Short mmCIF file of C-alpha atoms in Angstrom, two decimals:
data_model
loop_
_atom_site.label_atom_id
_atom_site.label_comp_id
_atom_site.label_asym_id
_atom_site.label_seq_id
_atom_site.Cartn_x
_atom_site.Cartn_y
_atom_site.Cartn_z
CA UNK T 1033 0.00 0.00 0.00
CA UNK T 1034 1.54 3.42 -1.07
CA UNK T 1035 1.28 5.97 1.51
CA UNK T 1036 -0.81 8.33 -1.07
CA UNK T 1037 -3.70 6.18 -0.42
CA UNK T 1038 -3.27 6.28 3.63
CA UNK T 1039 -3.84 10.14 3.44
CA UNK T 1040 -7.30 11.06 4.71
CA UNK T 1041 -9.51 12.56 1.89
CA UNK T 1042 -10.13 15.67 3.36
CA UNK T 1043 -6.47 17.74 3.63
CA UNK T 1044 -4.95 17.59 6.79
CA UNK T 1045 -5.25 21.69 8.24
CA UNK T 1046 -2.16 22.59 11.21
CA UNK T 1047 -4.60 25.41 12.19
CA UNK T 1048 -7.62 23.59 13.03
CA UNK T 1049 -5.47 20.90 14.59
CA UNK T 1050 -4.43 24.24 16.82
CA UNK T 1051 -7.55 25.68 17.17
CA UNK T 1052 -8.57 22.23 19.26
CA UNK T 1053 -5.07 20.87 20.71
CA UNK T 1054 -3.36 22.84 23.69
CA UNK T 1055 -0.18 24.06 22.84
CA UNK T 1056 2.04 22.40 25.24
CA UNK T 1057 4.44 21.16 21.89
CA UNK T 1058 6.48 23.66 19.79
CA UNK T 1059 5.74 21.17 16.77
CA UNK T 1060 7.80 21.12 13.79
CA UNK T 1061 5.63 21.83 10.37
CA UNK T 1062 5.14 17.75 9.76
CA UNK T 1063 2.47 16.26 9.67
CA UNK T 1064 3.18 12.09 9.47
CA UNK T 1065 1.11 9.57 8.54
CA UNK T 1066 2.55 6.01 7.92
CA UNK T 1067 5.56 4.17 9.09
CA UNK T 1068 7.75 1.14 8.31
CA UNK T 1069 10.92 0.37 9.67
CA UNK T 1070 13.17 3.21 10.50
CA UNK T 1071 11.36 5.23 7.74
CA UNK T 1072 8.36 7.44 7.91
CA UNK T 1073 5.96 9.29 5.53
CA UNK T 1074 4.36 12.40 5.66
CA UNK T 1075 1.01 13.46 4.20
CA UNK T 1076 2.87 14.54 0.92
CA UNK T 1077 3.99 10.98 0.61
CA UNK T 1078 7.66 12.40 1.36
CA UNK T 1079 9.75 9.34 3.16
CA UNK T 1080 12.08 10.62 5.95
CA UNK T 1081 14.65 8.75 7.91
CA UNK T 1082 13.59 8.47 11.61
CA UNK T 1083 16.22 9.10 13.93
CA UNK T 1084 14.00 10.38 16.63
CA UNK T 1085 12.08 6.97 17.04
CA UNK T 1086 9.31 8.48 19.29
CA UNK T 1087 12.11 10.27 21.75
CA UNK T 1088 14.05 6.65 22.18
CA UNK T 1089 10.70 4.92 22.20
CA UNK T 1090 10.04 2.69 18.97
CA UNK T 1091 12.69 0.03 20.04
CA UNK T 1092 11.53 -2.36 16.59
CA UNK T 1093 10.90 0.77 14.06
CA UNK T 1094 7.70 1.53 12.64
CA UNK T 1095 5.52 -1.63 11.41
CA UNK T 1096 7.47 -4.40 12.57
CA UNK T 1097 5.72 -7.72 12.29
CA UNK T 1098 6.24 -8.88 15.70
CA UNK T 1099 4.41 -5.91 16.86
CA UNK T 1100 1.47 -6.10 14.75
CA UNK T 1101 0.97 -9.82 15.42
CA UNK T 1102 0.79 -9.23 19.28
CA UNK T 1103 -1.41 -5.87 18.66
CA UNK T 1104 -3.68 -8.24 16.41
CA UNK T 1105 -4.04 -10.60 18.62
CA UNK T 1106 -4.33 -9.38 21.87
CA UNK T 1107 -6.72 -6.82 20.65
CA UNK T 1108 -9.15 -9.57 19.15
CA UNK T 1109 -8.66 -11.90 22.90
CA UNK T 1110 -8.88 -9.01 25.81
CA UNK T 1111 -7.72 -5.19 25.68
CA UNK T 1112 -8.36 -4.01 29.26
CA UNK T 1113 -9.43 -5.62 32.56
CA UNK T 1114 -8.39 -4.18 36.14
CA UNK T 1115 -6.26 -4.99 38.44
CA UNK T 1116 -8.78 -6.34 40.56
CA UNK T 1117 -7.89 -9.74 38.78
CA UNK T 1118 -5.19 -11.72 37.34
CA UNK T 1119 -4.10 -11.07 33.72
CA UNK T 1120 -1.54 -13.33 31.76
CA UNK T 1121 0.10 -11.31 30.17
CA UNK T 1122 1.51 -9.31 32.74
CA UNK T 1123 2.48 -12.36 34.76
CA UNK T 1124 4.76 -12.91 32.16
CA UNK T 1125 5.85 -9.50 31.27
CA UNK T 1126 6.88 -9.47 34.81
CA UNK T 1127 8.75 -12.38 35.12
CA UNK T 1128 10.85 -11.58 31.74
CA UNK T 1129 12.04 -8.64 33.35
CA UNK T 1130 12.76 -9.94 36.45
CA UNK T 1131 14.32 -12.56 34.92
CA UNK T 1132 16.27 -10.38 32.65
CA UNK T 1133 17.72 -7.68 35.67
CA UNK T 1134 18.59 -7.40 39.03
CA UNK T 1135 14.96 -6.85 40.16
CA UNK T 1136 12.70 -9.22 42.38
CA UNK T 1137 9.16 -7.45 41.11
CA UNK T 1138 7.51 -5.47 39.30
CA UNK T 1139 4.49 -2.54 39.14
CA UNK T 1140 3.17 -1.83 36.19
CA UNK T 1141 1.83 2.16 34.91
CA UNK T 1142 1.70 3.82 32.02
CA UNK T 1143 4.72 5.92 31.43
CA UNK T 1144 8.05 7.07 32.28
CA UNK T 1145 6.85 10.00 34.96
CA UNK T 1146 4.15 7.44 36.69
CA UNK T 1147 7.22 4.72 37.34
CA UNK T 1148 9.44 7.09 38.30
CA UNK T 1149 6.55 8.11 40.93
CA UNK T 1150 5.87 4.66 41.83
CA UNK T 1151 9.76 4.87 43.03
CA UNK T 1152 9.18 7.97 44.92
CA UNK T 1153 6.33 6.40 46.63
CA UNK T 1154 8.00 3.22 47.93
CA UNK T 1155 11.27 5.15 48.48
CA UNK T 1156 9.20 6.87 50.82
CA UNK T 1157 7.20 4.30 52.03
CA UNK T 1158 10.47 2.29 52.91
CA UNK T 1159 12.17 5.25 54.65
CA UNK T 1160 9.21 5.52 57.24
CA UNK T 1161 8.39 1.91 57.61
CA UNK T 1162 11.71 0.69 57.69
CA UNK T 1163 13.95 3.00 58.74
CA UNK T 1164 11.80 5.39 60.83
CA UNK T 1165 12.85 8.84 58.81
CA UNK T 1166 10.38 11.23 59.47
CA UNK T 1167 11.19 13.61 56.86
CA UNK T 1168 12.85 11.52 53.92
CA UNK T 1169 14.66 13.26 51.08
CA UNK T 1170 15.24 11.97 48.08
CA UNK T 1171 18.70 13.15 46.23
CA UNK T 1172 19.01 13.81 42.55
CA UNK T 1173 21.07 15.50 40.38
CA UNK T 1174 21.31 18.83 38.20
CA UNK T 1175 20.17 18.81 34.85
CA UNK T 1176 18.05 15.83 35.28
CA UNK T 1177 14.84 14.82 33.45
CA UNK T 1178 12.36 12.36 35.65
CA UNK T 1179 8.94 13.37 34.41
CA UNK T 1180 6.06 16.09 34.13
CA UNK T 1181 4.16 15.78 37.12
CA UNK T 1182 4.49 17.56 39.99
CA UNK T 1183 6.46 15.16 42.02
CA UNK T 1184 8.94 14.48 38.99
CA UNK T 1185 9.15 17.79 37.89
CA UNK T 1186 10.67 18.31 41.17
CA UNK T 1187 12.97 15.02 41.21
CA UNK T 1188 14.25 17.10 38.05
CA UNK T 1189 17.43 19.44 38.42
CA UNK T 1190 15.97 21.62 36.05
CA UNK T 1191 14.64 24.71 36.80
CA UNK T 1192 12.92 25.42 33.58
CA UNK T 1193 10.49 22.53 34.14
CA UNK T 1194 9.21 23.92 37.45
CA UNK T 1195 8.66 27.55 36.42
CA UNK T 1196 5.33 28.21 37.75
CA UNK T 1197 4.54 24.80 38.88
CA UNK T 1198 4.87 25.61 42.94
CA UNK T 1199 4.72 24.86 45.29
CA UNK T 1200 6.38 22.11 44.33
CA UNK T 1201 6.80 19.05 46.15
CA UNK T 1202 9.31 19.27 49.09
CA UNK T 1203 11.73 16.12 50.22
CA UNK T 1204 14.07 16.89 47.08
CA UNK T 1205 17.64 17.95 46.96
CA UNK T 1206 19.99 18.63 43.86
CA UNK T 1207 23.59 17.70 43.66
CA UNK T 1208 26.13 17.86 40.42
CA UNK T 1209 25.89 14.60 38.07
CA UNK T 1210 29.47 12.69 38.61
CA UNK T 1211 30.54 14.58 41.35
CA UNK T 1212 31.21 12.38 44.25
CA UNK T 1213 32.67 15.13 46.97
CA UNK T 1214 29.71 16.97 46.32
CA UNK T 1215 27.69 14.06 47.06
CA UNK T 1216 29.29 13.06 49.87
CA UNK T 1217 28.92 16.39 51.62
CA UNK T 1218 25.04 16.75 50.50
CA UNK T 1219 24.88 13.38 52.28
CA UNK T 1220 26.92 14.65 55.84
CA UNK T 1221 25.05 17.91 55.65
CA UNK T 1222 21.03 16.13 55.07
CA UNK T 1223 21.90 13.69 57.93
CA UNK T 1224 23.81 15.71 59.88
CA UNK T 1225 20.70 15.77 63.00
CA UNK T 1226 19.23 12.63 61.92
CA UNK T 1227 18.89 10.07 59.50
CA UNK T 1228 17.26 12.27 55.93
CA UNK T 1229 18.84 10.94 52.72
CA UNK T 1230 15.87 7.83 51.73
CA UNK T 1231 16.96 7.70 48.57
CA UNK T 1232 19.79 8.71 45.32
CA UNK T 1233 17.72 8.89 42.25
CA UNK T 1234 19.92 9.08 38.94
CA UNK T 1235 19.74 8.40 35.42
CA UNK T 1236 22.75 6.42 33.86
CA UNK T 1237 22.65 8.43 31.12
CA UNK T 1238 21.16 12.09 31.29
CA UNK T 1239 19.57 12.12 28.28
CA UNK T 1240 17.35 15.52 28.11
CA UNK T 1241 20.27 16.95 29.90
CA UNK T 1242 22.29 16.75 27.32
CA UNK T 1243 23.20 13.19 26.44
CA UNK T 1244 25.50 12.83 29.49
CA UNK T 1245 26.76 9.18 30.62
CA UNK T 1246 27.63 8.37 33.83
CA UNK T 1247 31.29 8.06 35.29
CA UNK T 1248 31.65 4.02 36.50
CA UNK T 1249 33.60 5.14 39.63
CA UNK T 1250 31.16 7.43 40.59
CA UNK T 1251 27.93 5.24 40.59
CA UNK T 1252 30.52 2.65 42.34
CA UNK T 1253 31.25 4.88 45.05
CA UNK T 1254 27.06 6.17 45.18
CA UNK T 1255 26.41 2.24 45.45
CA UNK T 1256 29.09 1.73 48.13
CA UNK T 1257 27.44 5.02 50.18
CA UNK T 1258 24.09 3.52 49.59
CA UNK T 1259 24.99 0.33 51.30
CA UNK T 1260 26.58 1.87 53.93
CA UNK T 1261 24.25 4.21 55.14
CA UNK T 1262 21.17 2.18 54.17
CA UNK T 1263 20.23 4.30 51.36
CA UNK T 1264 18.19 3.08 48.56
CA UNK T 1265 19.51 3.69 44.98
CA UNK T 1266 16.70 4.61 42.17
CA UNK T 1267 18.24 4.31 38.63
CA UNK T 1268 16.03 6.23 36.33
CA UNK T 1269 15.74 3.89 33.46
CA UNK T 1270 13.09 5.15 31.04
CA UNK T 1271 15.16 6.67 28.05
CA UNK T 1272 18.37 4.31 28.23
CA UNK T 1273 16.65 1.12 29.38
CA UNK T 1274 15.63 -1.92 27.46
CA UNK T 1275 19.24 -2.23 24.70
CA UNK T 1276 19.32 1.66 23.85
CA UNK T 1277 22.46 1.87 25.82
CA UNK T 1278 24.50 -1.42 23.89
CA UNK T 1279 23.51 -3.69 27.09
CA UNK T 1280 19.72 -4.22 28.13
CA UNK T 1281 19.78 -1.53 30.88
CA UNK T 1282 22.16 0.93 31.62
CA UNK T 1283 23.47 0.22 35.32
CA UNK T 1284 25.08 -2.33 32.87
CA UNK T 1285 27.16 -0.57 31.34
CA UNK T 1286 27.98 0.79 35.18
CA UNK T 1287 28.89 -2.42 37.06
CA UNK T 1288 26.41 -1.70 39.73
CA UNK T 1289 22.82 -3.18 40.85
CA UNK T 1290 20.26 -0.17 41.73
CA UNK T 1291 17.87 -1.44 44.56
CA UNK T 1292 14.47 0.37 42.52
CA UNK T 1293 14.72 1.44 39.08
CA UNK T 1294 11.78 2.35 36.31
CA UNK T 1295 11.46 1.56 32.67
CA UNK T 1296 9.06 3.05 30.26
CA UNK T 1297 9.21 4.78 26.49
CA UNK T 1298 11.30 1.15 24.91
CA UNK T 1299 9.87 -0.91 26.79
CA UNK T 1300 6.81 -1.17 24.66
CA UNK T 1301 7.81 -0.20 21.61
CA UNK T 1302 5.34 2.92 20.97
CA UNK T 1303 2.65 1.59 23.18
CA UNK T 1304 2.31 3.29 26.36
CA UNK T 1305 3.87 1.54 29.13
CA UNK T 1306 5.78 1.84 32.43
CA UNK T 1307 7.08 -0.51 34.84
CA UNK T 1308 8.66 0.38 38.27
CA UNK T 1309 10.98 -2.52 39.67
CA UNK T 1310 12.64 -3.16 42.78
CA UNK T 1311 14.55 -5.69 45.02
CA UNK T 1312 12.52 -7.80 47.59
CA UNK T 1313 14.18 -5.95 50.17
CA UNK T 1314 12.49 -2.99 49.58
CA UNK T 1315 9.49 -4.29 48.37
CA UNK T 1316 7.32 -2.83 50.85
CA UNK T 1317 4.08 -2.05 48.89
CA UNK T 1318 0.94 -3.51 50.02
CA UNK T 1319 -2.84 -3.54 49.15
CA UNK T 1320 -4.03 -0.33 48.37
CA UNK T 1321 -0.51 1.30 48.48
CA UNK T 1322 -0.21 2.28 45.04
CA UNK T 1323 -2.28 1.60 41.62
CA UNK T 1324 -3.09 2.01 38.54
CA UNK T 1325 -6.02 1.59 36.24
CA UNK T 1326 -4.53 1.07 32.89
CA UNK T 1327 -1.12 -0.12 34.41
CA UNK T 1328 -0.49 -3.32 33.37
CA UNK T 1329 -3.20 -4.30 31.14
CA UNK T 1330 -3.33 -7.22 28.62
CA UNK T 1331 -2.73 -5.24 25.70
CA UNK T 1332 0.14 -2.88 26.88
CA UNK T 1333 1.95 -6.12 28.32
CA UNK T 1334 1.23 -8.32 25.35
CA UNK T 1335 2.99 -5.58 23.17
CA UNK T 1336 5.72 -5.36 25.44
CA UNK T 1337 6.34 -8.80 25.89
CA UNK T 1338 6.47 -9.37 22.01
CA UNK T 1339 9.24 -6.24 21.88
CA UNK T 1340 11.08 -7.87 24.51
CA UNK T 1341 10.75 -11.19 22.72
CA UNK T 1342 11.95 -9.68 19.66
CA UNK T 1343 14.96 -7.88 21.19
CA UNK T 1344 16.41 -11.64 21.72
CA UNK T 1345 15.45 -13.69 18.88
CA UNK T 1346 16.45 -11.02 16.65
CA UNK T 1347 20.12 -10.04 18.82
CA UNK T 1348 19.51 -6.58 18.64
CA UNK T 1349 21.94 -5.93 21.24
CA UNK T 1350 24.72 -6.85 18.79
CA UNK T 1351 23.26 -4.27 16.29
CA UNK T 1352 23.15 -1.51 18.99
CA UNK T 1353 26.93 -1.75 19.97
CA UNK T 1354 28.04 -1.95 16.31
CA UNK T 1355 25.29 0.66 14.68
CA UNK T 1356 26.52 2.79 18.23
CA UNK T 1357 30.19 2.24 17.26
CA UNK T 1358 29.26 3.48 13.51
CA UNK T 1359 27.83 6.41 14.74
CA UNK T 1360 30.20 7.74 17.30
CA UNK T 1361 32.95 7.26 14.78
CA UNK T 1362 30.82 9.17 11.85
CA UNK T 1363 30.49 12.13 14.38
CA UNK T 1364 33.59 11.97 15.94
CA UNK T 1365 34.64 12.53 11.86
CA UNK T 1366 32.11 15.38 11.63
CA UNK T 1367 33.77 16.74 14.42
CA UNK T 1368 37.34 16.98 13.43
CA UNK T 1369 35.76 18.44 10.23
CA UNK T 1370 34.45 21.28 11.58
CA UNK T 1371 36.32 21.75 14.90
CA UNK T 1372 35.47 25.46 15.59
CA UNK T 1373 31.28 23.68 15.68
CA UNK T 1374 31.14 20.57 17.38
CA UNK T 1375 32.88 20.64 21.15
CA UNK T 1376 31.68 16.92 21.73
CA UNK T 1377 31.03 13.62 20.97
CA UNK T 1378 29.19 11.00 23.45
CA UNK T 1379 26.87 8.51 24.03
CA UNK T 1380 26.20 4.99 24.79
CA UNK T 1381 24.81 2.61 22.45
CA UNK T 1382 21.76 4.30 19.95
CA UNK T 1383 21.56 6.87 22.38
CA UNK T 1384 24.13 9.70 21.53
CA UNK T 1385 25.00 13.33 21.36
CA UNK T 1386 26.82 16.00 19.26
CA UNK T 1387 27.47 19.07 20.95
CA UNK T 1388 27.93 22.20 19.66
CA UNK T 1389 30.36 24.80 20.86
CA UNK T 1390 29.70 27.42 22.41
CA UNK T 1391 30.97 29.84 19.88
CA UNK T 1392 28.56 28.16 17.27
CA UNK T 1393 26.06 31.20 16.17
CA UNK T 1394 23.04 28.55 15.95
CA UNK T 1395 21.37 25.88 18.25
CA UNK T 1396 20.56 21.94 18.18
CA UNK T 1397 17.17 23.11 16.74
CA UNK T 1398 18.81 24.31 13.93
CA UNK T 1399 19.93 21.60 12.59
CA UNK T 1400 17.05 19.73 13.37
CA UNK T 1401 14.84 21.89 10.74
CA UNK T 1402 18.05 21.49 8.31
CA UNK T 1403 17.65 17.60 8.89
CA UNK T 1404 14.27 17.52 7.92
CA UNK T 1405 14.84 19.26 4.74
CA UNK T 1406 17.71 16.44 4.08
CA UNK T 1407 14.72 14.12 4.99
CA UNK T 1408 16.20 12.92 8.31
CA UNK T 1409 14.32 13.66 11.83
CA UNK T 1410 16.46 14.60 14.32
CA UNK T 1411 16.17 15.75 17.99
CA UNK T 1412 17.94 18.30 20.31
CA UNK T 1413 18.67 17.46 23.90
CA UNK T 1414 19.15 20.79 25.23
CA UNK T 1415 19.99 24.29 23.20
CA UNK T 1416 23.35 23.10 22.41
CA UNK T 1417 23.00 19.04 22.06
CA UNK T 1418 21.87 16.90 18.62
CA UNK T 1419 20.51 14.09 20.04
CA UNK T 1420 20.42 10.61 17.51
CA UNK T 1421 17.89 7.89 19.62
CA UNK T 1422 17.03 5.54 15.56
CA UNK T 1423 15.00 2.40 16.18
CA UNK T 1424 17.29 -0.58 17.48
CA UNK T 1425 16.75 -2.41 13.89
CA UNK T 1426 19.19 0.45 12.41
CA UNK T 1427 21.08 -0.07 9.36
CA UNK T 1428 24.50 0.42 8.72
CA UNK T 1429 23.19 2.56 5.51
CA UNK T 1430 20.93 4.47 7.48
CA UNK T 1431 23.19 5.45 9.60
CA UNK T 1432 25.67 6.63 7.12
CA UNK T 1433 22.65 8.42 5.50
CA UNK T 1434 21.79 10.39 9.06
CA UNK T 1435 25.92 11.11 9.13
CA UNK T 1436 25.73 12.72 5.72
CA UNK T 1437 22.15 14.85 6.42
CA UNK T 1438 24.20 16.36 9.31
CA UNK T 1439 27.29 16.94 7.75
CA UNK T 1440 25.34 18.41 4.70
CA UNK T 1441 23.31 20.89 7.51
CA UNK T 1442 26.53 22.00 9.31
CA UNK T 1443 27.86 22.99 5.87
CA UNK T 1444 24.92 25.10 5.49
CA UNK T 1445 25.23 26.86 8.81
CA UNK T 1446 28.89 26.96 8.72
#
């Protein structure tokens, strides 16, 4: 089927679509209608290379067969039932993940922000119950990204997120990403009186801070304080989790074990998901603790399962660490090509970054709309940060082709 005959009859109109929609996106002037693979098509029938996949969500592409079968099916056998009762599907979600990471359970949501509030919530839960804090804080760090409610808007080190959001939620407290004095003293200072510090919440990888992995000795030495003072350690898993990173999550790629950490956006593949998981040593939910009415339904499981599935049968870690190795090189090439543009290169797996210097005259954004033209969709992470998140099914010629697009837009704005 051609995409032509996918296009709705009447034309598509951006202003009534803003006349009805809140403007909470600053979209770009695309309007797509049909994917397959790592390509998609726009209501001109115009193809574009997707290297945005969703924000690091459509782990199999556009299309892919696996998906659609478990979509088909599940949607023709049960969609949605509550929690009330037992659903197979999410048994077995479950157990692959627990079976497939350090975790001894799992809670099941809807997105990235609800997980990463399900951690919150037993973080909290645990300090009280178990070690009799009265006022728990949780620590995170600067130029994080947890979510868009009002609990992980706060969780983020970002300031710009919380402008005119308060009050916001109090128990947080910001430190500076791979800094371990600094954590360290945050630490002495919280718990000086009593016992504070409940929790260190970090991603592995900042990823809407700027594409920013973590340092190995660091996270060693925030596990080692963690287990010394009783601490629990939150990874924040939801943009580098399930094989973006090279490895299936990204403490991986960290030598370390979190005690709670949250998966969402990969995990199923385009359809809204999130999972919160944890060790049984701080499983401390009960009945009525937490919940969710969509979390965890037959259809949202079924879909994950199948993407998890897929991510074995079809070795797609392999692909990640050699398409991630391709990448990194082709931008580390862009960057010695134009030196007085680019400052950095870095990234883990199909999650990387190109930074800009800071004498470049334009932004990430800038490029971006330069992409599109090239037919390649591109995202920032920041002002300053190109951000390349493909689909884990990546070619070796796709990735050459997203290479080129940005080497063709820097010459543009150099």
């Amino acid at each position: 089927m051609s995409p032509e005959t996918l296009v709705k009859s009447s034309p598509f109109s951006s202003a009534e679509f803003d006349e009805y929609v809140m403007s909470t996106y600053a979209r770009f002037p695309l309007t797509l209608v049909r994917g397959s693979g790592c390509r998609v098509w726009d209501d001109q029938g115009r193809e574009y290379l997707d290297f945005v996949a969703g924000i690091a969500t459509c782990t199999l592409g556009h299309a892919h067969p696996a998906m659609i079968a478990a979509v088909t099916e599940q949607a023709q056998t049960l969609v949605h039932i509550s929690n009330l009762y037992y659903n197979t599907p999410q048994g077995d979600l479950a157990k692959w993940l627990v079976e497939h990471s350090c975790a001894d359970r799992a809670f099941f949501c809807n997105s990235g922000a609800e997980a990463n509030e399900a951690a919150i919530k037993l973080a909290r839960k645990y300090a009280h119950t178990v070690r009799n804090i009265t006022h728990p804080i949780i620590i995170t760090a600067n130029a994080s990204f947890h979510g868009r409610t009002l609990a992980t808007i706060t969780a983020t080190g970002q300031p710009k997120y919380q402008q005119n959001f308060d009050p916001l939620v109090p128990g947080f407290h910001y430190v500076p990403y791979n800094d371990v004095e600094a954590l360290k003293s945050a630490i002495a200072n919280l718990d000086r009186n009593e016992p504070q510090v409940a929790a260190i919440m970090l991603e592995g990888l900042q990823g809407e801070g700027g594409v920013r992995p973590g340092d190995r000795a660091y996270f060693q030495t925030v596990r080692q304080l963690c287990d010394e003072k009783g601490i629990l350690l939150i990874m924040d898993e939801v943009q580098v989790g399930m094989g973006r990173s090279g490895k299936l999550w990204g403490y991986e790629n960290l030598d370390i074990e979190p005690d709670i950490f949250t998966s969402a956006k990969g995990l199923g593949g385009g359809v809204p998901i999130g999972a919160m998981l944890c060790k049984s040593h701080c499983n401390v939910f009960s009945a009525g603790d937490h919940a969710s009415t969509f979390g965890g339904n037959p259809f949202a499981c079924a879909v994950a399962l199948a993407v998890c599935h897929t991510l074995e049968r079809e070795n797609l870690l392999a692909n990640v660490q050699a398409r991630g190795e391709q990448l990194r090189s082709g931008l580390i090439q862009l960057a010695q090509k134009f030196p007085h543009l680019i400052s950095d290169v870095r990234g883990w797996g199909l999650i990387d970054g190109l930074e800009l210097s800071s004498d470049s005259t334009f932004t990430a954004a800038d490029i971006v709309k330069i992409a599109i033209e090239e037919g390649v969709l591109l995202v920032p992470a920041g002002p300053k940060v190109l951000r390349f998140v493909p689909p884990l099914i990546v070619t070796s010629e796709e990735i050459d082709r997203a290479i080129a697009a940005v080497d063709r837009a820097l010459t543009t704005l150099n």
